[in-house]
Coordinates of C-alpha atoms in Angstrom, one line a residue:
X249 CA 12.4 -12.3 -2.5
X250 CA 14.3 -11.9 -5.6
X251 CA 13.8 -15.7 -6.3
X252 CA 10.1 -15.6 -5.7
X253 CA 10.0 -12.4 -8.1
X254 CA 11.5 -14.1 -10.7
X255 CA 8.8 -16.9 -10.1
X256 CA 6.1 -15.5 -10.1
X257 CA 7.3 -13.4 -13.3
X258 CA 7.4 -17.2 -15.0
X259 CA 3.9 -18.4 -14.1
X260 CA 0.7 -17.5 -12.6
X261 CA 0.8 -19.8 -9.2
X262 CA 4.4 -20.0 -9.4
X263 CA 4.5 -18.2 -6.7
X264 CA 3.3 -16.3 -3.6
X265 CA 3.8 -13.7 -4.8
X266 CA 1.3 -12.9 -7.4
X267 CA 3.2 -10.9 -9.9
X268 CA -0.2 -8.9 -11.5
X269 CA 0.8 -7.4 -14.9
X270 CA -1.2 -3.7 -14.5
X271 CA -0.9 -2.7 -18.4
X272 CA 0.6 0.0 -17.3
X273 CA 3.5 0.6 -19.7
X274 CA 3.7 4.4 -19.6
X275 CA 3.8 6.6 -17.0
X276 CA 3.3 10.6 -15.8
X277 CA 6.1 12.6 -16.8
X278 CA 5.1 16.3 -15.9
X279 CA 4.3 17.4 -19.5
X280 CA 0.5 16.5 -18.2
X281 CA -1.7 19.3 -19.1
X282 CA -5.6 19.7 -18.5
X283 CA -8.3 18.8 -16.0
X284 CA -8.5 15.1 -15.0
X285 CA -10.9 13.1 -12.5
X286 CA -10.5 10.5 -10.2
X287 CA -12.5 8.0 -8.5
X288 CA -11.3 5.9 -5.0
X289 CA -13.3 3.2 -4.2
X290 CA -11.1 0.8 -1.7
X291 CA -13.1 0.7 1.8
X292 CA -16.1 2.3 3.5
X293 CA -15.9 5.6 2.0
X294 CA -15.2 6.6 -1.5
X295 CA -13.5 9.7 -2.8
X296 CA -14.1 12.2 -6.6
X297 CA -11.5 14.1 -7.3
X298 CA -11.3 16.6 -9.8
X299 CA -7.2 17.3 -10.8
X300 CA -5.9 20.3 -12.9
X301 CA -2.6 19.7 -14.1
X302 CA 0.0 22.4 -16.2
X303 CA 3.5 21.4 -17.5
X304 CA 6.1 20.9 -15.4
X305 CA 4.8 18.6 -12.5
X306 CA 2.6 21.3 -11.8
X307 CA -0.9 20.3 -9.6
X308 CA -2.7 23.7 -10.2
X309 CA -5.6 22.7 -8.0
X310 CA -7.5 19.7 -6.8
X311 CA -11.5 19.3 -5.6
X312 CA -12.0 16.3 -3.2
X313 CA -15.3 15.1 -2.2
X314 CA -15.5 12.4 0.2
X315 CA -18.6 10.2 1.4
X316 CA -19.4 7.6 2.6
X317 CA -21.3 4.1 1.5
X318 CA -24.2 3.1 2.7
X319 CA -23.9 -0.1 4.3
X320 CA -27.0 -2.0 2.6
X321 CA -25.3 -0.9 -0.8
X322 CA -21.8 -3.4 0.3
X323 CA -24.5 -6.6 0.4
X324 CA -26.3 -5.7 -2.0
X325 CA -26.1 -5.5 -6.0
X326 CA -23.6 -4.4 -8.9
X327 CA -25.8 -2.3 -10.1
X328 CA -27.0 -0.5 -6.7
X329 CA -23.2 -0.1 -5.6
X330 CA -21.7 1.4 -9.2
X331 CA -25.0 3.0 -10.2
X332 CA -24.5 5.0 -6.8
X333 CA -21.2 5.8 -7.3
X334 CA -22.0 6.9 -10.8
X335 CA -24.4 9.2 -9.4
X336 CA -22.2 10.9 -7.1
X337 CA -19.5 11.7 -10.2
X338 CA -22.7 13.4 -12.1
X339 CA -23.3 15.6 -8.6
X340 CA -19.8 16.6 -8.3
X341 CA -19.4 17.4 -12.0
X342 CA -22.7 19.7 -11.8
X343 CA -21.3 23.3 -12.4
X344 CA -18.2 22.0 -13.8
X345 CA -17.4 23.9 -17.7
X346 CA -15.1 21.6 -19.0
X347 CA -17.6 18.6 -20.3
X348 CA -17.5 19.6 -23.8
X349 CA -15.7 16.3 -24.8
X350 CA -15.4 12.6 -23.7
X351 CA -13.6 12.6 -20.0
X352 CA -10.9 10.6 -18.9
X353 CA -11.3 9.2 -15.3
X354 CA -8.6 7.0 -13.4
X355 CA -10.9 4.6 -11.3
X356 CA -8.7 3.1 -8.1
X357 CA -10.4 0.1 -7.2
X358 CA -8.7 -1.5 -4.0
X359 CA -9.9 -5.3 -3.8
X360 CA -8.0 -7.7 -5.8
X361 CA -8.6 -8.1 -9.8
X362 CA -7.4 -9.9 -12.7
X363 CA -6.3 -7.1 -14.8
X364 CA -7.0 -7.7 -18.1
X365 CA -6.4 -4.1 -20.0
X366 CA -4.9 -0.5 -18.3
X367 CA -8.6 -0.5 -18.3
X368 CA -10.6 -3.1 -17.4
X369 CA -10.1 -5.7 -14.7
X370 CA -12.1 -8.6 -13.4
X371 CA -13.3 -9.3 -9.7
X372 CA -11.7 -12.0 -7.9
X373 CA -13.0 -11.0 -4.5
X374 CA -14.3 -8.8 -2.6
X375 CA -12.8 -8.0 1.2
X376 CA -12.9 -5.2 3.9
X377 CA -16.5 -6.2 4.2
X378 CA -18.0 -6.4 1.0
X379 CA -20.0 -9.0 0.0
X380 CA -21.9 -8.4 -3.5
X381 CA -21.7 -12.0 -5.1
X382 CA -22.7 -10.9 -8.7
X383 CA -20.4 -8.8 -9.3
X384 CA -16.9 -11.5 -9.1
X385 CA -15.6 -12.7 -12.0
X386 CA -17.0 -9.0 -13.7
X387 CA -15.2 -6.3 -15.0
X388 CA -15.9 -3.7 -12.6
X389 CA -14.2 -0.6 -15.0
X390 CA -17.4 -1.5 -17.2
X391 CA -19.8 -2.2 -14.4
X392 CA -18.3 1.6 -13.2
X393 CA -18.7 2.9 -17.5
X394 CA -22.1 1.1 -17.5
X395 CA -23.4 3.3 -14.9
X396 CA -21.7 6.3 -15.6
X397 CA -23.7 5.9 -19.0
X398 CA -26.8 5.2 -17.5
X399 CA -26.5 8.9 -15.9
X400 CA -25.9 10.5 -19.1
X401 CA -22.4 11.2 -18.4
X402 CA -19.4 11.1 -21.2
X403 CA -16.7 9.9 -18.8
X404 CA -15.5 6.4 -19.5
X405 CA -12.8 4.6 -17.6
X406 CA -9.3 4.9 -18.8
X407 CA -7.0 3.7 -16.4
X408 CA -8.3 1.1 -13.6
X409 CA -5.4 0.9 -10.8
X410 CA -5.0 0.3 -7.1
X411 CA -3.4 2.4 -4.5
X412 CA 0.1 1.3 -4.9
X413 CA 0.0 2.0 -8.9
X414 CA -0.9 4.9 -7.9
X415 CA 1.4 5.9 -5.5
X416 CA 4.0 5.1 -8.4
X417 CA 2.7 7.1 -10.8
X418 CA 2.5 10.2 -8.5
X419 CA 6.2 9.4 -7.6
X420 CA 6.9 9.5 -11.1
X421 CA 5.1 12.5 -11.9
X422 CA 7.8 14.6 -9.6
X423 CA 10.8 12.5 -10.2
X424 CA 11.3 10.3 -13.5
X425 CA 13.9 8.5 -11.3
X426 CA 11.1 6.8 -9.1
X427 CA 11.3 3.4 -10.2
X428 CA 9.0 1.1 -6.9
X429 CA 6.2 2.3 -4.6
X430 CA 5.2 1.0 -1.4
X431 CA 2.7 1.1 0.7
X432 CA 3.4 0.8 4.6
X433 CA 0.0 1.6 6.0
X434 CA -2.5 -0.9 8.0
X435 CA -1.6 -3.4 5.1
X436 CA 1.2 -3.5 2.8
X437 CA 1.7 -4.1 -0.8
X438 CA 4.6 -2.7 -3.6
X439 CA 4.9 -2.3 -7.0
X440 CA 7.8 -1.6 -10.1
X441 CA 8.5 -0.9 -13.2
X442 CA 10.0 -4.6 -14.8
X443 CA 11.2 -4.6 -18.4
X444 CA 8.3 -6.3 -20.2
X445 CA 10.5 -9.4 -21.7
X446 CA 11.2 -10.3 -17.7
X447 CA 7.4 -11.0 -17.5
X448 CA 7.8 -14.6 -18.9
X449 CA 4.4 -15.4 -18.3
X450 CA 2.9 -12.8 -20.7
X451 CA 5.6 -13.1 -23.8
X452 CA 3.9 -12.2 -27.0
X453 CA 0.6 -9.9 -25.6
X454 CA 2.9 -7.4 -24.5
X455 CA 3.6 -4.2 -27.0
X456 CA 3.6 -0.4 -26.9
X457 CA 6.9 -0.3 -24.7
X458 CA 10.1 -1.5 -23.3
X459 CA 8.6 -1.9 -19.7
X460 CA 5.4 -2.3 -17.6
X461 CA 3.9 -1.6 -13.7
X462 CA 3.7 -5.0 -11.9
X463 CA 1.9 -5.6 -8.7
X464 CA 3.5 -7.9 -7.0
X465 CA 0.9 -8.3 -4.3
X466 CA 4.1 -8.7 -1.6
X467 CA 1.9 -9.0 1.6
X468 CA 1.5 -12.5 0.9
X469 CA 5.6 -13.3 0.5
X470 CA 6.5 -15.7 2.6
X471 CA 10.2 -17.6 2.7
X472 CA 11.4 -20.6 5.1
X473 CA 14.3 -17.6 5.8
X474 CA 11.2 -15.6 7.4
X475 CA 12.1 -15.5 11.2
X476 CA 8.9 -16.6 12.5
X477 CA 8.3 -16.8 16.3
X478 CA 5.9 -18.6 18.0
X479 CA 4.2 -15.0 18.1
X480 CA 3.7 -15.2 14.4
X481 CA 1.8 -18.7 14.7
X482 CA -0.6 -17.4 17.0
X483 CA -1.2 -14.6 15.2
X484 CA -1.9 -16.5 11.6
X485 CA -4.1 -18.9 13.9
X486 CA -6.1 -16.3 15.3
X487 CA -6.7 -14.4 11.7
X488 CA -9.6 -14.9 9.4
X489 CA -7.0 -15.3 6.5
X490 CA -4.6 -18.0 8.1
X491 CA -1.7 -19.0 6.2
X492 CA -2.1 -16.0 3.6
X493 CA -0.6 -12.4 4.1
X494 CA 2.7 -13.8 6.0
X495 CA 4.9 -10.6 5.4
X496 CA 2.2 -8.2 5.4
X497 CA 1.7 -10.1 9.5
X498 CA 5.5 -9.4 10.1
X499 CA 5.4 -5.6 9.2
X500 CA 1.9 -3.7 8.8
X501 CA 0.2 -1.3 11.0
X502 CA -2.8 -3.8 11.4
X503 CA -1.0 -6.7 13.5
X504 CA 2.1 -5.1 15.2
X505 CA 0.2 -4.1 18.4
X506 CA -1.1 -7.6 18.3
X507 CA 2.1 -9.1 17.7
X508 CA 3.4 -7.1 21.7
X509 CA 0.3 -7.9 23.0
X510 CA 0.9 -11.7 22.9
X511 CA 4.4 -11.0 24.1
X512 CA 2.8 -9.4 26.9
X513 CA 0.1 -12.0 27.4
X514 CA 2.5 -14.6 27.6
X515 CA 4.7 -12.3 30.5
X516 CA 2.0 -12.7 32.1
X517 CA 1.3 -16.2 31.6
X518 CA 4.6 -17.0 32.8
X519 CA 5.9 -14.5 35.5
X520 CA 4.3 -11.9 38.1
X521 CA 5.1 -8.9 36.4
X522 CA 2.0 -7.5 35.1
X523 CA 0.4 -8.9 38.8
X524 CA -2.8 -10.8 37.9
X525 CA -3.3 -9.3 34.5
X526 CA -3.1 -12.0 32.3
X527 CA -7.0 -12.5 31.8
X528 CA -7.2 -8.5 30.6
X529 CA -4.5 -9.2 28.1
X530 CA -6.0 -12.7 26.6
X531 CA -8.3 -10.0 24.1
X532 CA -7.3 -10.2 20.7
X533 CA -6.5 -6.9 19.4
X534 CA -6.8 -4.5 22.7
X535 CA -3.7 -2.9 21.9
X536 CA -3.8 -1.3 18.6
X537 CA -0.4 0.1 16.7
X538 CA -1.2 3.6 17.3
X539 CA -1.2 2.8 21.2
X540 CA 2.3 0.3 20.3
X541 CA 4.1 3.6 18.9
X542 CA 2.9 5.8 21.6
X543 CA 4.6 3.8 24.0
X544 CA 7.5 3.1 22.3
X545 CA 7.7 7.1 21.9
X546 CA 7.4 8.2 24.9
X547 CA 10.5 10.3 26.3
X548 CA 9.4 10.9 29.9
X549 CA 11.4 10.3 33.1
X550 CA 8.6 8.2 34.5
X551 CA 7.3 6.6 31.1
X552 CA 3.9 8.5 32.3
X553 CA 2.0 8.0 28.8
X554 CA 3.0 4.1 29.0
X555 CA 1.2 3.7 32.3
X556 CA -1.5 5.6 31.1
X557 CA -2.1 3.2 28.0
X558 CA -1.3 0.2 30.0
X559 CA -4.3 1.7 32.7
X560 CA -6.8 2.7 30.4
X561 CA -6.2 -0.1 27.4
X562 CA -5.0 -2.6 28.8
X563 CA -6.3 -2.7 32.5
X564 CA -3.1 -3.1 34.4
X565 CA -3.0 -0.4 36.8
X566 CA 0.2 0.5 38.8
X567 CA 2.8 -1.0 36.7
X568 CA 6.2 -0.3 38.3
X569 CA 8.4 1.7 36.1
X570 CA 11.0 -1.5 35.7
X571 CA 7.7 -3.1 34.1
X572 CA 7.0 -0.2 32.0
X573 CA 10.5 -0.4 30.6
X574 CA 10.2 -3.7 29.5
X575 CA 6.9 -3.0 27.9
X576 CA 8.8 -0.4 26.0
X577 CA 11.6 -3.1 24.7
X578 CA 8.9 -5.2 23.4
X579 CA 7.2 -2.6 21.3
X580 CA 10.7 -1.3 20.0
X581 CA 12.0 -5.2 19.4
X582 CA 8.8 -5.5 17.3
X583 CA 8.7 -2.4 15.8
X584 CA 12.2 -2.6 14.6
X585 CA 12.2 -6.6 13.3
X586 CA 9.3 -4.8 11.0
X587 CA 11.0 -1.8 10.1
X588 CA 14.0 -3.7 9.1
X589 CA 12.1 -6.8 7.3
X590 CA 10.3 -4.0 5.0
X591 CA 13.7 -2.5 4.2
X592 CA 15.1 -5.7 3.3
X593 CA 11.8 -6.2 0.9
X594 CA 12.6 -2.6 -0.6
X595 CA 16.5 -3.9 -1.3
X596 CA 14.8 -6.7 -3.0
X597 CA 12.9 -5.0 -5.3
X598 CA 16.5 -3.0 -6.1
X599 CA 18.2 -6.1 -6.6
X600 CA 16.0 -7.5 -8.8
X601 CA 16.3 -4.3 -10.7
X602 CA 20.0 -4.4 -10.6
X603 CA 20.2 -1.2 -8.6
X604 CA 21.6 -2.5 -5.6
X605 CA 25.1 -1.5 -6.1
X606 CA 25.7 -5.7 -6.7
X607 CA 25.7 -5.8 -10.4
X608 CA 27.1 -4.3 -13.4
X609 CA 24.1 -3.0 -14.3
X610 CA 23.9 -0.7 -11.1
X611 CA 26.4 1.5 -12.7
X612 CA 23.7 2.9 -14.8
X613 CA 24.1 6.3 -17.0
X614 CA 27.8 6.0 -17.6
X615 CA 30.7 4.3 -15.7
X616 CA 31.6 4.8 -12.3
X617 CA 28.4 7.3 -12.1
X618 CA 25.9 5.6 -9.4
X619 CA 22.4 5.5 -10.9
X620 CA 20.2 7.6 -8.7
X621 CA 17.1 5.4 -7.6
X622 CA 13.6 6.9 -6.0
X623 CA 11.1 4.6 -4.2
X624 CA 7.7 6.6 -3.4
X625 CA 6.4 5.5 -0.4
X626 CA 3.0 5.8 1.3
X627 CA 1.0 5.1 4.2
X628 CA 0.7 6.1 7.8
X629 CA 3.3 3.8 9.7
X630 CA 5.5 5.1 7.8
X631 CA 4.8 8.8 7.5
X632 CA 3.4 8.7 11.0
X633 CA 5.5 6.5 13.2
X634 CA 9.4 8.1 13.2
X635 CA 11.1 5.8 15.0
X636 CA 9.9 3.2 12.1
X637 CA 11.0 5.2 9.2
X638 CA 14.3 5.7 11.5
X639 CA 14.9 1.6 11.2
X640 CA 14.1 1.3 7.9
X641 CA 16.2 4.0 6.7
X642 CA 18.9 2.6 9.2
X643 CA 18.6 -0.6 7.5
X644 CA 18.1 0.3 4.0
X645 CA 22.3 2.0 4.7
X646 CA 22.8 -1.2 6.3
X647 CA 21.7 -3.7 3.7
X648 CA 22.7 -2.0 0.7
X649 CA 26.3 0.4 2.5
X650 CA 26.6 3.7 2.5
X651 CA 28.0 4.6 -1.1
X652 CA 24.8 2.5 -2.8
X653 CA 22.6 4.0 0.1
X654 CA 23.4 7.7 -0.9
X655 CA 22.2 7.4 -4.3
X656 CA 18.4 5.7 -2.8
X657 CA 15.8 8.1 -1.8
X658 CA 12.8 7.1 0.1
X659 CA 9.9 9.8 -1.4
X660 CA 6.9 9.8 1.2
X661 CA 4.4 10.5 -1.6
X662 CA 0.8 11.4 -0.4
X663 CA -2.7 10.4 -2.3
X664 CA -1.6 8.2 -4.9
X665 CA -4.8 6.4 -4.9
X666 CA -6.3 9.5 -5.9
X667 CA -4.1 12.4 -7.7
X668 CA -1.7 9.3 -8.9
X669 CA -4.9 7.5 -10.9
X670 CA -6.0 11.0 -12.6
X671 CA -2.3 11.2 -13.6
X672 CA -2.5 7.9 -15.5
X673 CA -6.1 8.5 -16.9
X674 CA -4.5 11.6 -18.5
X675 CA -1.0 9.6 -19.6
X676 CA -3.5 6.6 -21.1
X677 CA -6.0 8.9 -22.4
X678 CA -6.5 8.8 -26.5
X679 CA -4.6 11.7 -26.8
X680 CA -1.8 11.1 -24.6
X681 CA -1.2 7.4 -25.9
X682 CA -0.8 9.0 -29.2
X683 CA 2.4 10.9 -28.0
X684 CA 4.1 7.9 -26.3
X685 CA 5.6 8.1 -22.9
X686 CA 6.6 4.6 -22.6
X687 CA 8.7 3.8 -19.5

């Protein structure tokens, strides 16, 4: 991983991992004060958020509004999608006081961009169902400012992020030793801070500070020292996006009940012991990774939530209990490869940052004095699934040993993708930039 970082640092294409410089060079520190909006547009639904902050990594209070998009308005235009979204900022600020002066609004924008500023960012495509053909190849923070002026509102965009940005800068806004975030949800993706002469593709345009965010877009990392089973294969084949997202296949909420379930449909391909059940598990998808971690969770005698799921899912009724222990060991073998393949990501990001306990440089402050390192991490298989974030931390010790281990901390860090982008709006407002809190 550490290899393709460094290559995709060099050139754009250079490797699969994308590297996306942010322009984020400065970062929450807690000295925030004021009132700051949000908006979250990365799926079906879309969120406002209104965020008061005081000093000392204080969140007085926060005012979410939630809602969802009309289907039509995914197919349709630019202007019907941002103008709608536009108009739902101007009805949540109704009744708000403090509009007296220009607004600063963090805008996380979850479908992949070409960042061009800390504030604007250009289309490349859109996924998760959208289809809107004018709008690729746009800048979307001025289709969004566009709109918002076309309501008669004074908020402008000032920081343009996606979820794992913002996950970072929320990390960062508790502890200034948070360094990486991750996101280990139904997809997966991480970002860092990298010392801005690193980013050999960018030399020259970068200024204002000694480092900036990168996106490394790491779902799509891919090695020949991957492990890859035959279960792998069919799972790329049977995907929309086949050959792309090889890590994020291995180890993401979306395909690790997929990943059992062709384990389990080629038991029953081969052998007797799901009986004649082979035709109910040929279904692509039947067994989602909620279902995968309820099995692999269950502590009864008689493994009576397993044979429930394998009934009512699955459609293998009376399973003997032998059979519904092996069913276990395949959910826990896949659970744990993934577990342990997304701590060995997280070590990479460490090593390339020289905090690994591998290099002189991981002596940090002063010698013989461990530099203490804080990763924020979001998303629901890992907050939600304990015997995963039991195999990553397990391997995390492993990878790195204890005495480097002690000085890590995984930080679950909730709603970066919304508290974490009003942050930045109020670190890369006017007024903040003018005060300086470079990273």
């Amino acid at each position: 991983m550490v290899v393709e970082m460094h290559a995709g640092l060099a050139s754009d294409g250079g490797s699969k991992l994308k590297m996306l410089l942010t322009f984020v060079d400065a970062l929450p520190n807690g000295s925030e004060e004021g009132i700051y909006y949000s908006i979250d547009l990365g799926g079906t639904n879309f969120r406002v958020l209104r965020v008061q902050v005081g000093a000392g990594s204080v969140i007085i209070n926060q005012k979410v509004e939630q809602q969802p998009i009309p289907e039509e308005l995914t197919k349709g235009t630019t202007e019907g999608l941002f103008n709608f979204v536009a108009l739902a900022l101007k009805k949540f600020l109704e009744g708000e006081d403090d509009q007296d002066g220009k607004m600063a609004l963090g805008f996380t924008f979850s479908f992949p961009v070409r960042q061009i500023s800390v504030s604007s960012g250009s289309l490349i495509r859109w996924t998760k169902g959208f289809s809107i053909g004018d709008t690729v190849g746009r800048d979307v923070a001025q289709c969004l400012n566009e709109a918002l002026a076309n309501c008669g509102l004074n908020v402008r965009v000032t920081a343009l992020v996606n979820d794992t940005v913002g996950t970072l800068a929320l990390g960062h806004y508790y502890d200034e030793d948070t360094v990486a975030a991750v996101i280990i949800g139904s997809g997966t993706n991480a970002c860092y801070i990298e010392r801005t002469d690193a980013i050999i593709k960018c030399q020259g345009l970068l200024t204002n500070s000694g480092g900036m965010v990168v996106n490394m877009e790491w779902g799509n990392f891919w090695s020949s020292h991957l492990p890859r089973t035959p279960y792998d294969i069919l799972l790329d084949d049977e995907t929309h996006n086949r050959n792309d997202q090889g890590f994020e296949k291995m180890i993401s909420g979306m395909y690790l009940g997929e990943i059992a379930r062709l384990v389990f449909h080629r038991m029953a391909q081969e052998s007797d012991v799901f009986g004649d059940a082979a035709d109910s598990l040929s279904n692509p998808f039947i067994l989602s990774t909620p279902f995968l971690a309820a099995i692999r969770e269950d502590d009864s005698p008689d493994l009576s939530e397993v044979r429930r799921i394998l009934q009512e899912h699955l459609k293998i009724p009376d399973a003997p209990l032998k059979t519904r222990r092996l069913v276990v060991k395949v959910c826990d073998i896949v659970t744990r490869r993934a577990a342990r393949l997304a701590a060995a990501g997280i070590v990479g990001i460490l090593k390339k940052l020289g905090r690994d306990g591998s290099s002189a440089a991981s002596s940090g402050r002063g010698r013989g004095q461990p530099r203490r390192t804080v990763v924020a991490i979001e998303g629901g298989l890992y907050q939600g699934y304990p015997v995963f974030r039991e195999y990553l931390d397990e391997a995390l010790v492993e990878i790195l040993g204890e005495e480097v281990a002690r000085n890590v901390t995984l930080r679950v860090t909730e709603d970066g993708s919304g508290v974490g982008a009003a942050l930045l709006a109020a670190v890369h407002s006017s007024n903040r930039q003018q005060q300086g809190v470079p990273i």
